[in-house]
Short mmCIF file of C-alpha atoms in Angstrom, two decimals:
data_model
loop_
_atom_site.label_atom_id
_atom_site.label_comp_id
_atom_site.label_asym_id
_atom_site.label_seq_id
_atom_site.Cartn_x
_atom_site.Cartn_y
_atom_site.Cartn_z
CA MET A 1 42.00 61.42 9.25
CA GLY A 2 38.34 61.33 8.23
CA GLY A 3 37.50 62.34 11.64
CA LEU A 4 39.49 65.30 11.20
CA PHE A 5 37.39 66.75 8.62
CA ASN A 6 34.13 65.55 9.83
CA TYR A 7 31.85 68.69 10.42
CA ASP A 8 30.91 67.17 13.91
CA ASN A 9 34.37 67.14 14.88
CA PRO A 10 34.81 69.67 17.97
CA ILE A 11 37.48 71.50 16.63
CA TRP A 12 35.43 72.00 13.46
CA ARG A 13 32.54 72.63 15.79
CA PHE A 14 34.26 75.05 17.64
CA VAL A 15 35.72 77.06 14.61
CA GLY A 16 32.24 77.31 13.15
CA ARG A 17 31.05 78.88 16.74
CA ILE A 18 33.82 81.21 16.47
CA TRP A 19 32.49 82.03 13.00
CA ASP A 20 28.77 82.43 13.89
CA LEU A 21 30.22 84.68 16.58
CA PHE A 22 31.96 86.97 13.88
CA ILE A 23 28.87 87.39 11.83
CA LEU A 24 26.70 87.76 14.76
CA ASN A 25 29.32 90.38 15.96
CA LEU A 26 29.53 92.29 12.24
CA LEU A 27 25.54 92.15 12.20
CA TRP A 28 25.12 94.05 15.45
CA VAL A 29 27.49 96.72 14.88
CA LEU A 30 26.06 97.01 11.25
CA CYS A 31 22.61 97.37 12.39
CA SER A 32 23.65 99.75 15.25
CA ILE A 33 25.16 102.27 13.12
CA PRO A 34 22.05 103.96 12.45
CA ILE A 35 21.72 104.44 16.41
CA VAL A 36 18.13 104.50 16.67
CA THR A 37 18.18 100.87 15.70
CA PHE A 38 20.66 99.94 18.54
CA GLY A 39 17.66 98.66 20.73
CA ALA A 40 16.46 96.25 17.98
CA SER A 41 20.10 94.93 16.84
CA THR A 42 20.62 93.93 20.26
CA THR A 43 17.55 92.44 20.92
CA ALA A 44 18.27 90.32 17.91
CA MET A 45 21.62 89.81 19.11
CA TYR A 46 20.23 88.09 22.23
CA TYR A 47 17.76 86.45 20.40
CA CYS A 48 20.90 84.55 18.82
CA THR A 49 23.04 83.87 21.16
CA MET A 50 20.35 82.51 23.61
CA LYS A 51 19.61 79.71 20.88
CA ILE A 52 23.86 79.61 19.98
CA ALA A 53 24.38 78.94 24.22
CA ARG A 54 21.45 76.20 23.80
CA ASP A 55 22.93 74.60 20.82
CA ARG A 56 19.45 75.71 19.13
CA ASP A 57 20.41 77.59 16.28
CA SER A 58 20.22 75.40 13.46
CA GLY A 59 18.39 77.83 11.18
CA GLY A 60 21.77 80.17 11.08
CA VAL A 61 22.75 83.14 12.43
CA LEU A 62 21.93 85.49 9.79
CA SER A 63 18.23 84.35 9.22
CA MET A 64 17.76 84.49 13.20
CA PHE A 65 19.21 87.66 13.32
CA PHE A 66 17.20 89.47 10.92
CA HIS A 67 13.88 87.39 12.12
CA SER A 68 14.43 88.90 15.39
CA PHE A 69 15.49 92.28 14.25
CA LYS A 70 12.48 92.74 11.88
CA ASP A 71 10.17 91.43 14.64
CA ASN A 72 11.35 93.60 17.22
CA LEU A 73 12.08 96.71 15.50
CA LEU A 74 9.31 99.03 16.87
CA GLN A 75 8.90 98.00 20.51
CA SER A 76 12.91 97.74 20.51
CA THR A 77 13.58 100.80 19.38
CA ILE A 78 10.71 102.61 21.82
CA ILE A 79 12.50 100.70 24.60
CA TRP A 80 16.03 101.71 23.51
CA LEU A 81 15.00 105.60 23.17
CA ILE A 82 13.42 105.48 26.51
CA MET A 83 16.35 103.91 28.10
CA ALA A 84 18.63 106.34 26.23
CA PHE A 85 17.05 109.51 27.21
CA VAL A 86 16.59 108.37 30.76
CA GLY A 87 20.10 107.39 30.54
CA GLY A 88 21.17 110.95 29.21
CA ILE A 89 19.23 112.57 32.27
CA LEU A 90 20.92 110.42 34.82
CA PHE A 91 24.54 110.99 33.67
CA PHE A 92 23.42 114.78 33.09
CA ASP A 93 22.59 114.81 36.68
CA ILE A 94 25.35 112.88 38.24
CA ARG A 95 27.77 115.41 36.36
CA PHE A 96 26.02 118.47 37.15
CA PHE A 97 25.85 117.54 40.97
CA SER A 98 29.15 116.50 40.96
CA PHE A 99 30.95 119.61 39.52
CA TYR A 100 28.33 122.51 38.88
CA SER A 101 25.61 122.33 41.60
CA PRO A 102 25.14 125.48 43.00
CA ILE A 103 23.76 123.90 46.00
CA GLU A 104 26.01 124.98 49.25
CA ASN A 105 24.92 122.44 51.63
CA THR A 106 27.18 119.21 51.56
CA VAL A 107 24.62 116.82 53.18
CA LEU A 108 22.09 117.81 50.74
CA LYS A 109 24.50 117.34 47.63
CA MET A 110 25.46 114.10 49.07
CA ILE A 111 21.84 113.12 49.64
CA ILE A 112 21.13 113.90 46.23
CA PHE A 113 24.44 112.40 44.61
CA THR A 114 23.66 109.21 46.37
CA ILE A 115 19.78 109.06 45.28
CA THR A 116 21.28 109.54 41.68
CA CYS A 117 23.66 106.80 42.20
CA PHE A 118 20.84 104.23 43.25
CA LEU A 119 18.71 105.61 40.17
CA ILE A 120 21.67 104.79 37.72
CA LEU A 121 22.13 101.58 39.43
CA LEU A 122 18.54 100.47 38.71
CA TRP A 123 19.12 102.08 34.99
CA LEU A 124 21.80 99.51 35.02
CA PHE A 125 20.05 96.41 36.02
CA ILE A 126 17.04 97.00 33.77
CA PHE A 127 19.39 97.88 30.78
CA THR A 128 21.21 94.06 31.41
CA TYR A 129 18.07 92.67 30.95
CA ILE A 130 15.52 94.32 29.07
CA PHE A 131 16.61 93.50 25.59
CA PRO A 132 17.10 89.71 26.45
CA ILE A 133 13.68 89.75 27.88
CA GLN A 134 12.26 91.61 24.57
CA ALA A 135 14.28 88.86 22.86
CA LYS A 136 12.51 85.69 24.81
CA PHE A 137 9.22 87.01 25.96
CA ILE A 138 6.15 88.93 23.99
CA ASN A 139 4.76 91.52 26.38
CA PRO A 140 3.44 95.32 26.13
CA ILE A 141 6.64 97.58 26.82
CA LYS A 142 5.34 98.69 30.21
CA GLN A 143 5.44 94.90 31.27
CA THR A 144 8.93 94.41 29.81
CA PHE A 145 10.25 97.24 31.81
CA LYS A 146 8.50 95.54 35.01
CA LEU A 147 10.40 92.38 34.17
CA ALA A 148 13.60 93.87 33.54
CA LEU A 149 13.39 95.14 37.12
CA PHE A 150 11.83 92.37 39.02
CA MET A 151 14.02 90.23 37.40
CA SER A 152 17.35 91.92 37.97
CA VAL A 153 16.55 92.29 41.82
CA LYS A 154 15.17 88.94 42.33
CA HIS A 155 17.94 87.16 40.89
CA LEU A 156 20.39 89.56 42.14
CA ILE A 157 23.03 87.10 42.35
CA ARG A 158 22.90 86.04 38.60
CA THR A 159 22.75 90.03 37.97
CA ILE A 160 26.04 90.06 39.80
CA ILE A 161 27.35 87.20 37.93
CA ILE A 162 26.21 88.80 34.34
CA LEU A 163 27.82 92.25 35.37
CA ALA A 164 31.00 91.19 36.88
CA GLY A 165 31.77 88.27 33.95
CA SER A 166 31.34 91.25 31.15
CA VAL A 167 33.74 93.33 32.67
CA LEU A 168 36.02 90.54 33.39
CA ILE A 169 36.07 89.83 29.73
CA LEU A 170 36.38 93.12 28.75
CA THR A 171 39.36 93.52 30.98
CA ALA A 172 41.08 90.34 29.94
CA VAL A 173 40.42 91.24 26.31
CA TYR A 174 41.89 94.72 27.04
CA ILE A 175 44.82 93.29 28.76
CA LEU A 176 45.56 90.54 25.89
CA ILE A 177 45.41 93.34 23.31
CA MET A 178 47.49 95.53 24.62
CA ARG A 179 50.45 92.77 25.46
CA MET A 180 49.73 91.13 22.28
CA PRO A 181 48.01 93.91 19.94
CA GLY A 182 49.05 91.81 16.69
CA ILE A 183 46.85 88.66 16.75
CA MET A 184 44.93 89.46 20.12
CA SER A 185 43.42 92.36 18.10
CA MET A 186 41.33 90.25 16.41
CA LEU A 187 39.43 89.52 19.83
CA ILE A 188 37.65 92.82 18.87
CA PHE A 189 35.92 91.05 16.06
CA VAL A 190 33.80 88.44 18.40
CA LEU A 191 33.75 91.02 21.29
CA GLY A 192 30.16 92.35 21.45
CA SER A 193 28.78 88.78 20.56
CA GLY A 194 31.03 86.94 23.14
CA ILE A 195 30.03 89.17 25.85
CA SER A 196 26.28 88.35 24.76
CA LEU A 197 26.76 84.54 24.33
CA PHE A 198 28.05 84.73 27.91
CA GLN A 199 25.25 86.52 29.77
CA ALA A 200 22.98 84.59 27.43
CA SER A 201 23.58 81.53 29.12
CA GLN A 202 23.00 83.06 32.53
CA PHE A 203 19.82 84.51 31.15
CA ASN A 204 18.89 81.41 29.76
CA ILE A 205 19.10 79.71 33.68
CA ILE A 206 17.12 82.70 34.83
CA PHE A 207 14.32 82.60 31.84
CA ASP A 208 13.95 78.82 32.32
CA LYS A 209 11.89 79.52 35.95
CA TYR A 210 9.39 81.77 33.89
CA ILE A 211 8.85 79.50 30.78
CA ASP A 212 8.67 76.39 29.50
CA GLU A 213 11.48 75.42 27.21
CA ASN A 214 9.10 73.17 24.66
CA ASN A 215 6.94 76.03 24.62
CA GLU A 216 9.20 78.81 23.16
#
């Protein structure tokens, strides 16, 4: 009976992890509400989940989150504003050339549309990597963008796994909530941090190739 109430018991460790993910998800949402702080909040979440994925979160989720949030606030905010601005332009372009373009030449429209789609894909690759890189490495903003593009392309298979896995998790949660809207609706409270934890496990594998774990 004593083993059941031992905090090292696998059941209690699992419950503790779920609680950590709930707190982390809540912090991420609350700190992202001003919108402009989305970058710093997301960086802090990845900082935590990369630690959790290695079982190195002894400092506690709350302190880890705000430590990273404070340290990365300025640079992550600049990165986020750049990414949001470029993403907005690309979204406008794809909508414009799809529905409102005055260009009559079908071939030219297709070429422009294809180029825009390619740029959107590159944007998605960079967006996927840039905040985990910001959480892990100390670099100037320009270097962080270069690393995000470089790593996402060099580790293309892992990038596909990260993106496809994230979509599968979202789809699975959506199906569960639609079929069992009662208890399964609680999954929404750990959705963001849960996806981040999955991605963090993949990013740790990638980043290990570029950093000595003992020097983190």
